[in-house]
JSON list of C-alpha atoms and ligand atoms in Angstrom, two decimals:
[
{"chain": "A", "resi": 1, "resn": "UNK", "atom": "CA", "xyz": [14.75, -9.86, 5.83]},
{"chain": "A", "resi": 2, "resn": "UNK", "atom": "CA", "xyz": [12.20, -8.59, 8.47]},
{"chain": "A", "resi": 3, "resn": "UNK", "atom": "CA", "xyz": [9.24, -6.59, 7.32]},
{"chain": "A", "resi": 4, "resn": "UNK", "atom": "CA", "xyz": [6.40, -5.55, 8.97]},
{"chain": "A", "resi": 5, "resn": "UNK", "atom": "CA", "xyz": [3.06, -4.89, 8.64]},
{"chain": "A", "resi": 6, "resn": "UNK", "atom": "CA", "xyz": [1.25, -2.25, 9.77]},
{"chain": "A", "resi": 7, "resn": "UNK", "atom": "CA", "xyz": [-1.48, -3.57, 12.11]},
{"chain": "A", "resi": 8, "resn": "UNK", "atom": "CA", "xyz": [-4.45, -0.89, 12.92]},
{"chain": "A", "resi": 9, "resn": "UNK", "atom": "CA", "xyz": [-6.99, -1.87, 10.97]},
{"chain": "A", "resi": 10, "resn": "UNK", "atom": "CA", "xyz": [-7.68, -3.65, 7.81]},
{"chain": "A", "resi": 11, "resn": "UNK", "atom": "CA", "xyz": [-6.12, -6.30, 5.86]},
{"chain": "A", "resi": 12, "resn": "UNK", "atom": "CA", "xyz": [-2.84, -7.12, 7.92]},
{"chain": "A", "resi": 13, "resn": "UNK", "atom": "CA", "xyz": [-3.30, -10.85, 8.50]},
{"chain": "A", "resi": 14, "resn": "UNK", "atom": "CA", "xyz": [-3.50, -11.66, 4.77]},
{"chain": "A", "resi": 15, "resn": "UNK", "atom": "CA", "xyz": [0.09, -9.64, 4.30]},
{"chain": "A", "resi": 16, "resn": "UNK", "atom": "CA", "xyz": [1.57, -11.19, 7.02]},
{"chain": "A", "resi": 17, "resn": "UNK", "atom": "CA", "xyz": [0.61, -14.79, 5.70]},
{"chain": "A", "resi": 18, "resn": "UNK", "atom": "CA", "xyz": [1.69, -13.74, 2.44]},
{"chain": "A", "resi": 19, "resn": "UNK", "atom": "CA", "xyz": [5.05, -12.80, 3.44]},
{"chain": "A", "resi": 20, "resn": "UNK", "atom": "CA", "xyz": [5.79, -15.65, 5.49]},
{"chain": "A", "resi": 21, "resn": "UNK", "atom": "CA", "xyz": [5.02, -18.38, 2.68]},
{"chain": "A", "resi": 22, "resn": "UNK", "atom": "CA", "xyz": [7.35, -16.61, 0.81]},
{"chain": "A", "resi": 23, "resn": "UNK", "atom": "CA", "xyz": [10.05, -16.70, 3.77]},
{"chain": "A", "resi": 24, "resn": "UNK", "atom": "CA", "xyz": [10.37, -13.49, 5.36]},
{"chain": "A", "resi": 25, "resn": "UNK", "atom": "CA", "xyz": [10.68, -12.60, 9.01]},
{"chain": "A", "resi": 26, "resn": "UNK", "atom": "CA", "xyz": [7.59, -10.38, 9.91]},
{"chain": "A", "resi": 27, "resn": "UNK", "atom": "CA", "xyz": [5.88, -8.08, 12.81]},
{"chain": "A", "resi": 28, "resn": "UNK", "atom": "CA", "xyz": [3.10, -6.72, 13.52]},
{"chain": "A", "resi": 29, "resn": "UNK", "atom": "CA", "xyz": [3.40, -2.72, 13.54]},
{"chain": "A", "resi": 30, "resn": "UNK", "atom": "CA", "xyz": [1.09, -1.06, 15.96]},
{"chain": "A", "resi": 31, "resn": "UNK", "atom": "CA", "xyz": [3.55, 1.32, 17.59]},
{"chain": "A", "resi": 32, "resn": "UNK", "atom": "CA", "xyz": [6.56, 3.18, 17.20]},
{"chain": "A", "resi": 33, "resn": "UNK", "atom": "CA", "xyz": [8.64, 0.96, 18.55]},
{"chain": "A", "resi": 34, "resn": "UNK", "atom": "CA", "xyz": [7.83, -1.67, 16.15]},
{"chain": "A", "resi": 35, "resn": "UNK", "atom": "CA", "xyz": [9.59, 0.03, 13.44]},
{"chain": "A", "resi": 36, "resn": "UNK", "atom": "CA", "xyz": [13.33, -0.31, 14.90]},
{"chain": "A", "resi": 37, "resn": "UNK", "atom": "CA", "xyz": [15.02, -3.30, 12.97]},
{"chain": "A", "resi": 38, "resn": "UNK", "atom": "CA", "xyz": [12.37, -3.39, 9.83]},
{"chain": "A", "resi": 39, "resn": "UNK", "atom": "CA", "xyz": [14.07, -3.66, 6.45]},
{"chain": "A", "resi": 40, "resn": "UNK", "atom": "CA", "xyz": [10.21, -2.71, 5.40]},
{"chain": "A", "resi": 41, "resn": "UNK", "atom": "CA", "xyz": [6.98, -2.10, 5.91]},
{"chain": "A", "resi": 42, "resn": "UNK", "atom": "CA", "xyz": [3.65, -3.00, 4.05]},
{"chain": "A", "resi": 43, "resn": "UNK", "atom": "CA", "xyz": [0.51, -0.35, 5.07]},
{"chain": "A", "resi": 44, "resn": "UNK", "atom": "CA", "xyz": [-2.31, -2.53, 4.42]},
{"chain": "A", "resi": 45, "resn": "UNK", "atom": "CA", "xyz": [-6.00, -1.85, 2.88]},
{"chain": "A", "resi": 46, "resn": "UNK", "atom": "CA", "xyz": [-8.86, -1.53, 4.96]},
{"chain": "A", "resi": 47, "resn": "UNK", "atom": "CA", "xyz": [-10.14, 1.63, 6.27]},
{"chain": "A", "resi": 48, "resn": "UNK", "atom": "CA", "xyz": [-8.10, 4.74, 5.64]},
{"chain": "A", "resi": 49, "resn": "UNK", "atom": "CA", "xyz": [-10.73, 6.90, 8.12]},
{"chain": "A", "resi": 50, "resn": "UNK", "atom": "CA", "xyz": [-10.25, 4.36, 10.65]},
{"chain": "A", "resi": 51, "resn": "UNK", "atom": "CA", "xyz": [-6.45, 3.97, 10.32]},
{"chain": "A", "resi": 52, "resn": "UNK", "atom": "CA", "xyz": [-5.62, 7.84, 10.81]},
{"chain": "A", "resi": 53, "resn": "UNK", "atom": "CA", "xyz": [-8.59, 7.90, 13.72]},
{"chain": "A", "resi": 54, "resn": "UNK", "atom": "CA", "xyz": [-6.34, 4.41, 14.97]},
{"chain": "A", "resi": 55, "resn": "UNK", "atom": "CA", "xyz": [-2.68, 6.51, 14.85]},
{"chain": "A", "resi": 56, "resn": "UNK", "atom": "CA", "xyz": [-4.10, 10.12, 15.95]},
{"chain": "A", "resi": 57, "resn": "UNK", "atom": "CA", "xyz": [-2.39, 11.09, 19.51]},
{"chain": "A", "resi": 58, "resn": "UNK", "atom": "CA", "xyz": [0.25, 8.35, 18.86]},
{"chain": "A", "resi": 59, "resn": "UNK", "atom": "CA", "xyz": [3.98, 9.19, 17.66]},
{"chain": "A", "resi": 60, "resn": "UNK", "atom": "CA", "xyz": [3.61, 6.25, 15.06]},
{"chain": "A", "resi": 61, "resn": "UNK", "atom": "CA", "xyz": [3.06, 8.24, 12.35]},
{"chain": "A", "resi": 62, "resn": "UNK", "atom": "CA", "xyz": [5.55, 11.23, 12.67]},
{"chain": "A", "resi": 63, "resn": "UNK", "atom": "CA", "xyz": [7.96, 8.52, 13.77]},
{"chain": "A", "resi": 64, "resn": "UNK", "atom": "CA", "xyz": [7.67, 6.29, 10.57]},
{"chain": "A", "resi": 65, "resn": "UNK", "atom": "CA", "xyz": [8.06, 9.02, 8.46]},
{"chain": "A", "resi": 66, "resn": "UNK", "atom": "CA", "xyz": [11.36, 9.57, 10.18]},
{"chain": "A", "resi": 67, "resn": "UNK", "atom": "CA", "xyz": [12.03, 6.35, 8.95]},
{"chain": "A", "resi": 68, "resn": "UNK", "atom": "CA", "xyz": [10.96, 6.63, 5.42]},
{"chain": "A", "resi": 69, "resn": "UNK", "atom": "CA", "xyz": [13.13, 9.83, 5.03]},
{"chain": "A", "resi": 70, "resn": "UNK", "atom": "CA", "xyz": [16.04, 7.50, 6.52]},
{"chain": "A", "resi": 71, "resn": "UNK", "atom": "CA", "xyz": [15.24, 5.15, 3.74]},
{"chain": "A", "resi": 72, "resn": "UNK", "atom": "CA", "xyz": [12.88, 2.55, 5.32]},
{"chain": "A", "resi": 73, "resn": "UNK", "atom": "CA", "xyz": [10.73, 1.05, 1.99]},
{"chain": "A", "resi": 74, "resn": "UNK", "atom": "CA", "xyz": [7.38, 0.86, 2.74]},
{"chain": "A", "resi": 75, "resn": "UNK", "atom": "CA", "xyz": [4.52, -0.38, 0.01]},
{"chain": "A", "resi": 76, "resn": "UNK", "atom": "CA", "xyz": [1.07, 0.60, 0.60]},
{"chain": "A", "resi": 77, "resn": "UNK", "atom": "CA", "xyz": [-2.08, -1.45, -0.69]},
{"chain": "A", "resi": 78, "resn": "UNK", "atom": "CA", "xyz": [-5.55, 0.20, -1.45]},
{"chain": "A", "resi": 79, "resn": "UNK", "atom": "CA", "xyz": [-6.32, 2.40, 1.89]},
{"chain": "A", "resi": 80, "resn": "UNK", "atom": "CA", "xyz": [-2.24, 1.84, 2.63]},
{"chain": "A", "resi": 81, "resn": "UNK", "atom": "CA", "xyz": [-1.94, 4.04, -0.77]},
{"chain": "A", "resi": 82, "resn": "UNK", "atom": "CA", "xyz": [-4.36, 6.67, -0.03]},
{"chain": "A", "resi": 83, "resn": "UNK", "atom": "CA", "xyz": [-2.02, 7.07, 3.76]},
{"chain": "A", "resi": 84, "resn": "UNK", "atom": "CA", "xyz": [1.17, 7.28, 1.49]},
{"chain": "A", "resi": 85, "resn": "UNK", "atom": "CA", "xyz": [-0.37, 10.02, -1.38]},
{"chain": "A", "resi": 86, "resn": "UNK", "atom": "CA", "xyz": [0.97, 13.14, -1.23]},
{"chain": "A", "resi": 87, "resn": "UNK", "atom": "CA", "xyz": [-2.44, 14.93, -2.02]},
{"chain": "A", "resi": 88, "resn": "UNK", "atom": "CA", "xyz": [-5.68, 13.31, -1.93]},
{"chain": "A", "resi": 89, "resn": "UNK", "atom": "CA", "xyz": [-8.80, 14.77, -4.61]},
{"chain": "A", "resi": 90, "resn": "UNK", "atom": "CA", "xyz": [-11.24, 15.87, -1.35]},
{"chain": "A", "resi": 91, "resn": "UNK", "atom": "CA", "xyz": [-10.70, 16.29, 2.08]},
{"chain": "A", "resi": 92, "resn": "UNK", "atom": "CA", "xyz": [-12.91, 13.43, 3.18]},
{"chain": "A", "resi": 93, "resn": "UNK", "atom": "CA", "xyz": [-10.40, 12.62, 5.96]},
{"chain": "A", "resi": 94, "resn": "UNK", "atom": "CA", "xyz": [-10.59, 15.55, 7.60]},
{"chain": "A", "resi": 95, "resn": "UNK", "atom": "CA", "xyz": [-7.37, 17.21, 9.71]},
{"chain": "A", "resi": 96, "resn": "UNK", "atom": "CA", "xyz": [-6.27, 13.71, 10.42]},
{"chain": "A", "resi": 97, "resn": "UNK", "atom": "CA", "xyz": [-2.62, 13.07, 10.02]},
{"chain": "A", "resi": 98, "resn": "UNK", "atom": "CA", "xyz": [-1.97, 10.62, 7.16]},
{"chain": "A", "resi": 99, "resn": "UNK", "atom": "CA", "xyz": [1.92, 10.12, 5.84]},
{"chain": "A", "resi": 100, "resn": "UNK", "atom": "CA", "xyz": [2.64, 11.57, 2.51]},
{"chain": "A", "resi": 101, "resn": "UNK", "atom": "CA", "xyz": [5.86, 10.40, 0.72]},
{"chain": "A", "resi": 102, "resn": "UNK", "atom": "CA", "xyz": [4.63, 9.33, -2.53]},
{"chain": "A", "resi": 103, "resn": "UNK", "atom": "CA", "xyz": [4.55, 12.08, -4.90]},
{"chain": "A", "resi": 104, "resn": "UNK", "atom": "CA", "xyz": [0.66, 11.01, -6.76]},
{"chain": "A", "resi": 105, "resn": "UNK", "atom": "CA", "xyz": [-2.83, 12.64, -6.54]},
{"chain": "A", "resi": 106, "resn": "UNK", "atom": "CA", "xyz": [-5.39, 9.71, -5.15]},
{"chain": "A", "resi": 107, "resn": "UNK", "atom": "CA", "xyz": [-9.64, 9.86, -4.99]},
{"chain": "A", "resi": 108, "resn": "UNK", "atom": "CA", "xyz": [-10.54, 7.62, -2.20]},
{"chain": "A", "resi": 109, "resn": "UNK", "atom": "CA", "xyz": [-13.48, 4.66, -3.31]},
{"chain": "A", "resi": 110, "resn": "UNK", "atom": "CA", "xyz": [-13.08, 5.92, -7.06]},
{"chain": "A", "resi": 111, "resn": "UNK", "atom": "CA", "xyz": [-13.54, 2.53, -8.54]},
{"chain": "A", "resi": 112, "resn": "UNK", "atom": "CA", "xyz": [-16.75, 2.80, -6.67]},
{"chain": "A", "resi": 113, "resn": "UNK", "atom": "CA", "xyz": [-18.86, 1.18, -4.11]},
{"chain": "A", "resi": 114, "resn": "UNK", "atom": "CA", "xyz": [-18.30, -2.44, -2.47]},
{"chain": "A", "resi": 115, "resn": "UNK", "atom": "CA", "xyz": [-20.97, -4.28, -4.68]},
{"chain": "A", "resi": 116, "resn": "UNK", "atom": "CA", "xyz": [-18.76, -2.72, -7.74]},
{"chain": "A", "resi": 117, "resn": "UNK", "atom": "CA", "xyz": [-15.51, -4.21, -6.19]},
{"chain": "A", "resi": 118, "resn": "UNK", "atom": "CA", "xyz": [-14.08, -6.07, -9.41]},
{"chain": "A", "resi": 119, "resn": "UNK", "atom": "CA", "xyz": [-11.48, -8.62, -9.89]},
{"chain": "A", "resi": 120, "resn": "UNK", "atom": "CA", "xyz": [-9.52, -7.91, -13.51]},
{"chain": "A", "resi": 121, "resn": "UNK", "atom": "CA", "xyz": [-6.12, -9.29, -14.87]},
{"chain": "A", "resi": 122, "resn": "UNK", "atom": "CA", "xyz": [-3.15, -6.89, -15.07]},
{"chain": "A", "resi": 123, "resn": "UNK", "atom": "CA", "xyz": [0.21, -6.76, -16.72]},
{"chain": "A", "resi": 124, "resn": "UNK", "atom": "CA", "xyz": [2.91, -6.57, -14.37]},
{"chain": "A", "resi": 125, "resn": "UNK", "atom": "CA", "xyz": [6.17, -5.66, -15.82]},
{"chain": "A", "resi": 126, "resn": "UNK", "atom": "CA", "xyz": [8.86, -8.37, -14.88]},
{"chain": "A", "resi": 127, "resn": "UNK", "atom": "CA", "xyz": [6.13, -10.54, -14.92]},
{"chain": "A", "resi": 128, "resn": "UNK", "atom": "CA", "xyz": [5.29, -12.85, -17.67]},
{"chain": "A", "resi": 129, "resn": "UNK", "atom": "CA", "xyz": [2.20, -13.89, -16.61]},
{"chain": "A", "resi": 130, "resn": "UNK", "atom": "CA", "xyz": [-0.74, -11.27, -15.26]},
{"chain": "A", "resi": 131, "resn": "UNK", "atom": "CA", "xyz": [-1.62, -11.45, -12.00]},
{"chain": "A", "resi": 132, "resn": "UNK", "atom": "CA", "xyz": [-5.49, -11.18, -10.95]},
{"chain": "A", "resi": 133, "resn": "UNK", "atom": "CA", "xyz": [-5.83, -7.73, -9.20]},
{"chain": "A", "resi": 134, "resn": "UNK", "atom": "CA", "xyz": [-8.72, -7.39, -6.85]},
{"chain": "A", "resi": 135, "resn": "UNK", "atom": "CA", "xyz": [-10.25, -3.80, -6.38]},
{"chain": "A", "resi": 136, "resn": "UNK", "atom": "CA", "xyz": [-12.65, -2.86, -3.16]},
{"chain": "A", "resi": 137, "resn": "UNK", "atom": "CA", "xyz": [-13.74, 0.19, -3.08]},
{"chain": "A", "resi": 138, "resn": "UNK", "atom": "CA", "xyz": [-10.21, 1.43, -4.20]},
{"chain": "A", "resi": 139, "resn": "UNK", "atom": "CA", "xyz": [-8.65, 4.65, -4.52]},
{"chain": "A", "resi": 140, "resn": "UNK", "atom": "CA", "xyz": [-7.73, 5.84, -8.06]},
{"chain": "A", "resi": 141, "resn": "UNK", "atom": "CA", "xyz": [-4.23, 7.45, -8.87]},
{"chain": "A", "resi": 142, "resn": "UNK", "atom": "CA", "xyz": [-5.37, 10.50, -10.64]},
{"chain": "A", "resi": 143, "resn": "UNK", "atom": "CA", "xyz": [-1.88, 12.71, -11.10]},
{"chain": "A", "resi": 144, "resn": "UNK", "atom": "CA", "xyz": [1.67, 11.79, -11.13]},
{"chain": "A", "resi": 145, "resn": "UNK", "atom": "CA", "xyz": [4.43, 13.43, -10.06]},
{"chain": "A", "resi": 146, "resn": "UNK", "atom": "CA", "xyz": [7.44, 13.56, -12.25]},
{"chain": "A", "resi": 147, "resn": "UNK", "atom": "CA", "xyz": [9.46, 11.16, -10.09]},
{"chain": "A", "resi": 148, "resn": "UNK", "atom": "CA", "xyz": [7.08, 8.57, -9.99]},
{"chain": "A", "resi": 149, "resn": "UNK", "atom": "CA", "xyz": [7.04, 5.68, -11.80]},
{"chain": "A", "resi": 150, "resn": "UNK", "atom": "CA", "xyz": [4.18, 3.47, -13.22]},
{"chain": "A", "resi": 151, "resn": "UNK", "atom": "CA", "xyz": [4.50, -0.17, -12.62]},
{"chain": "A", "resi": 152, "resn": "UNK", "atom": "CA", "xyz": [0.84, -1.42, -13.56]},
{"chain": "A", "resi": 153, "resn": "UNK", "atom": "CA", "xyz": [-1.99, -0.05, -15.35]},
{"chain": "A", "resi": 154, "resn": "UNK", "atom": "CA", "xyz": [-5.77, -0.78, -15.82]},
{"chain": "A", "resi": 155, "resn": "UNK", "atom": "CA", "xyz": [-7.59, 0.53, -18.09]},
{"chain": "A", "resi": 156, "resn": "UNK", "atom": "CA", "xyz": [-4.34, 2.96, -19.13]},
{"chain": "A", "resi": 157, "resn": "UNK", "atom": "CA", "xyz": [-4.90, 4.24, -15.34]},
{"chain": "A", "resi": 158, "resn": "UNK", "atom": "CA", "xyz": [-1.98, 3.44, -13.43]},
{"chain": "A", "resi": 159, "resn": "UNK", "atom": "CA", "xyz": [-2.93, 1.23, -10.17]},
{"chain": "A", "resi": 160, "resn": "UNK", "atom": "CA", "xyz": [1.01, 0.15, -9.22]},
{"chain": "A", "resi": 161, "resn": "UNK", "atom": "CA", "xyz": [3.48, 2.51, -8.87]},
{"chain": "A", "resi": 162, "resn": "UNK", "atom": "CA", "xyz": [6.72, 3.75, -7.41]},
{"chain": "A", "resi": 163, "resn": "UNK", "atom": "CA", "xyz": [8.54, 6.73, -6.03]},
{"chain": "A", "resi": 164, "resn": "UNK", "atom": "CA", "xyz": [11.97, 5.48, -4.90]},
{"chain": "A", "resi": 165, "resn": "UNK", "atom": "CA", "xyz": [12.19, 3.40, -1.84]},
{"chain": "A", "resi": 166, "resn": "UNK", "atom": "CA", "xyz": [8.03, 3.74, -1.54]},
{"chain": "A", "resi": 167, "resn": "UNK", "atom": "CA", "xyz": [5.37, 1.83, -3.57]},
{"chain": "A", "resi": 168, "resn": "UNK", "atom": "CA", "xyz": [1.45, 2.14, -3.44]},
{"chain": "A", "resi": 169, "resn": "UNK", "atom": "CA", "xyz": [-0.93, -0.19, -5.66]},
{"chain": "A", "resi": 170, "resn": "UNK", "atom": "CA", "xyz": [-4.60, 0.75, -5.35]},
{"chain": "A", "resi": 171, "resn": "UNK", "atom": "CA", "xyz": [-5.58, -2.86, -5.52]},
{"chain": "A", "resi": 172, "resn": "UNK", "atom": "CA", "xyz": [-5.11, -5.69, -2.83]},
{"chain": "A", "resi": 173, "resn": "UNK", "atom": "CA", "xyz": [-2.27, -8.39, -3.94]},
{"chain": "A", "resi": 174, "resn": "UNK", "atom": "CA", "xyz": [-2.32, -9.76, -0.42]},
{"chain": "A", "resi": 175, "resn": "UNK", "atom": "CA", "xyz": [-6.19, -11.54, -1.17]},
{"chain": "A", "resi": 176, "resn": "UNK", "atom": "CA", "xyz": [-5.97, -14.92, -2.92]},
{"chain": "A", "resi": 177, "resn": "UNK", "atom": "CA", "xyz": [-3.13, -17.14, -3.34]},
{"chain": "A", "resi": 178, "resn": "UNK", "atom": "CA", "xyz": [-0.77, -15.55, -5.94]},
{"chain": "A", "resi": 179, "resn": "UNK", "atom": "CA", "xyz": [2.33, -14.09, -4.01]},
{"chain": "A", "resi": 180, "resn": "UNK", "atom": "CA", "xyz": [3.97, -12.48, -7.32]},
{"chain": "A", "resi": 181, "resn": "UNK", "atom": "CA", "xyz": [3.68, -9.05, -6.07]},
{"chain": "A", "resi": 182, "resn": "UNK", "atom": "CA", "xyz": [5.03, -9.57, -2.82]},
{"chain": "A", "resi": 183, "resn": "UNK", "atom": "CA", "xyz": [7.56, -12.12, -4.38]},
{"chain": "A", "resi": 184, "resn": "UNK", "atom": "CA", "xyz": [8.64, -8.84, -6.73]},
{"chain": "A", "resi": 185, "resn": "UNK", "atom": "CA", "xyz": [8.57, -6.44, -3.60]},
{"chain": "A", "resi": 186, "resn": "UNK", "atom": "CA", "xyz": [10.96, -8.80, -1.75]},
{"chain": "A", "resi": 187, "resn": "UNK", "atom": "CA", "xyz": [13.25, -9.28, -4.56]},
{"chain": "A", "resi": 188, "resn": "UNK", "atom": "CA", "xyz": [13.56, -5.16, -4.92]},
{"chain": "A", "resi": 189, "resn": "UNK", "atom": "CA", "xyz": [14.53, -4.98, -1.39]},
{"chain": "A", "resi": 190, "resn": "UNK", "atom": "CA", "xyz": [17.42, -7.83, -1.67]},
{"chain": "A", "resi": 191, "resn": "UNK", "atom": "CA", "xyz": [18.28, -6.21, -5.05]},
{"chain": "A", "resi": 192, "resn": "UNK", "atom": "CA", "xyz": [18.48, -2.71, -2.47]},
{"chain": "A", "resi": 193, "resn": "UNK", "atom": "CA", "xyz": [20.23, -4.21, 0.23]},
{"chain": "B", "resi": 201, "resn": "LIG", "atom": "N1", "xyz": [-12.18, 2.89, 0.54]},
{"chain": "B", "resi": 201, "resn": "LIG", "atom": "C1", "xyz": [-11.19, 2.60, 1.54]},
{"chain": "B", "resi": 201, "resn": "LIG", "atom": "C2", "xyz": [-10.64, 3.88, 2.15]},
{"chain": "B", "resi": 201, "resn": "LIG", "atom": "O1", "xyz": [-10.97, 4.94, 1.75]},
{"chain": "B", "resi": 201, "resn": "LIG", "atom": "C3", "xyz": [-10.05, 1.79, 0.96]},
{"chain": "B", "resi": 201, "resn": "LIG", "atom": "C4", "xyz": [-10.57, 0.43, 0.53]},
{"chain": "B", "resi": 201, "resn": "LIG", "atom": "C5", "xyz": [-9.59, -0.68, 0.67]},
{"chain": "B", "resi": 201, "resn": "LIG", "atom": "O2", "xyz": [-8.52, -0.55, 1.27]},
{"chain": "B", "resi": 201, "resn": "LIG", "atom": "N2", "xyz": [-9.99, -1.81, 0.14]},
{"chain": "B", "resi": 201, "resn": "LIG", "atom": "O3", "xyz": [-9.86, 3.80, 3.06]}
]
């Protein structure tokens, strides 16, 4: 199983560590050509302005949405959700070129500024344990579309969800040591294959 990370900006390094202590092949994704012979693809969180400023002129994007209509499942974290929503609540990144696929309604830095990044426990289903989900400066899933699934709420907000082959959590399960999420992601994709 080879999945990649996507590698712009942001929080790849953690994802990548992630997914090799829990035994996948990985790459680095920083161009199109990356993406031939992926079984996935994790957009990371960071900096959502800085990512689309990152891919603008490049073919990565238009090309990896090529893939995701092929199939190709792809989960983004935190700014890696706010490239995947279909709509977001302002225009705050401008004309830039984001991906779409996932059928929600996000508002970037909802949960509000660094200093209130938060840490809180969340019920995972298929999990019997919570797992600690860390928030900075994340985006907030404010509308779903019909399609769309719910896989984790806080606060009866949903923060994980998923539309078919494509997954968005508005939190970070890459930071810290508890490789559940990933551990779940991985499992979905052998349970796909
Ligand atoms: N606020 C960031 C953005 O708008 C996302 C924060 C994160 O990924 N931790 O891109």
């Amino acid at each position: 199983m080879r999945v990649g990370v996507l590698a712009l900006q942001g929080a790849f390094r953690e994802h990548l560590l992630m997914l090799g202590s829990l035994g996948a092949d990985t790459l680095k994704v920083t161009k199109s050509e990356h993406l031939a012979g992926l079984d996935a693809l994790i957009l990371p969180g960071g900096e959502s302005t800085a990512m689309v400023r990152i891919a603008a002129g490049t073919d990565l994007f238009a090309t990896l949405r090529e893939r995701m209509a092929d199939g190709l499942p792809v989960f983004g974290t935190c700014a890696g959700l706010i490239l995947l929503a279909d709509r977001l609540s302002d225009d705050s990144l401008g004309g830039y070129d984001r991906l779409g696929g996932l059928d929600v309604t996000v508002a970037r830095n909802a949960y509000g500024r660094q200093r209130e990044s938060f840490t809180t426990p969340l019920t995972v289903r298929g999990l019997d344990e919570p797992v600690e989900g860390t928030f900075i400066r994340a985006p907030q899933i404010l509308e779903l579309g019909p399609g769309t699934e719910v896989l984790s709420r806080h606060d009866n907000v949903p923060v994980r969800v998923r539309q078919g082959s494509v997954w968005g959590a508005s939190f970070h399960p890459e930071l810290g040591t508890d490789g559940r999420i990933h551990a779940e992601f991985l499992h979905q994709l052998g349970a796909a294959a």
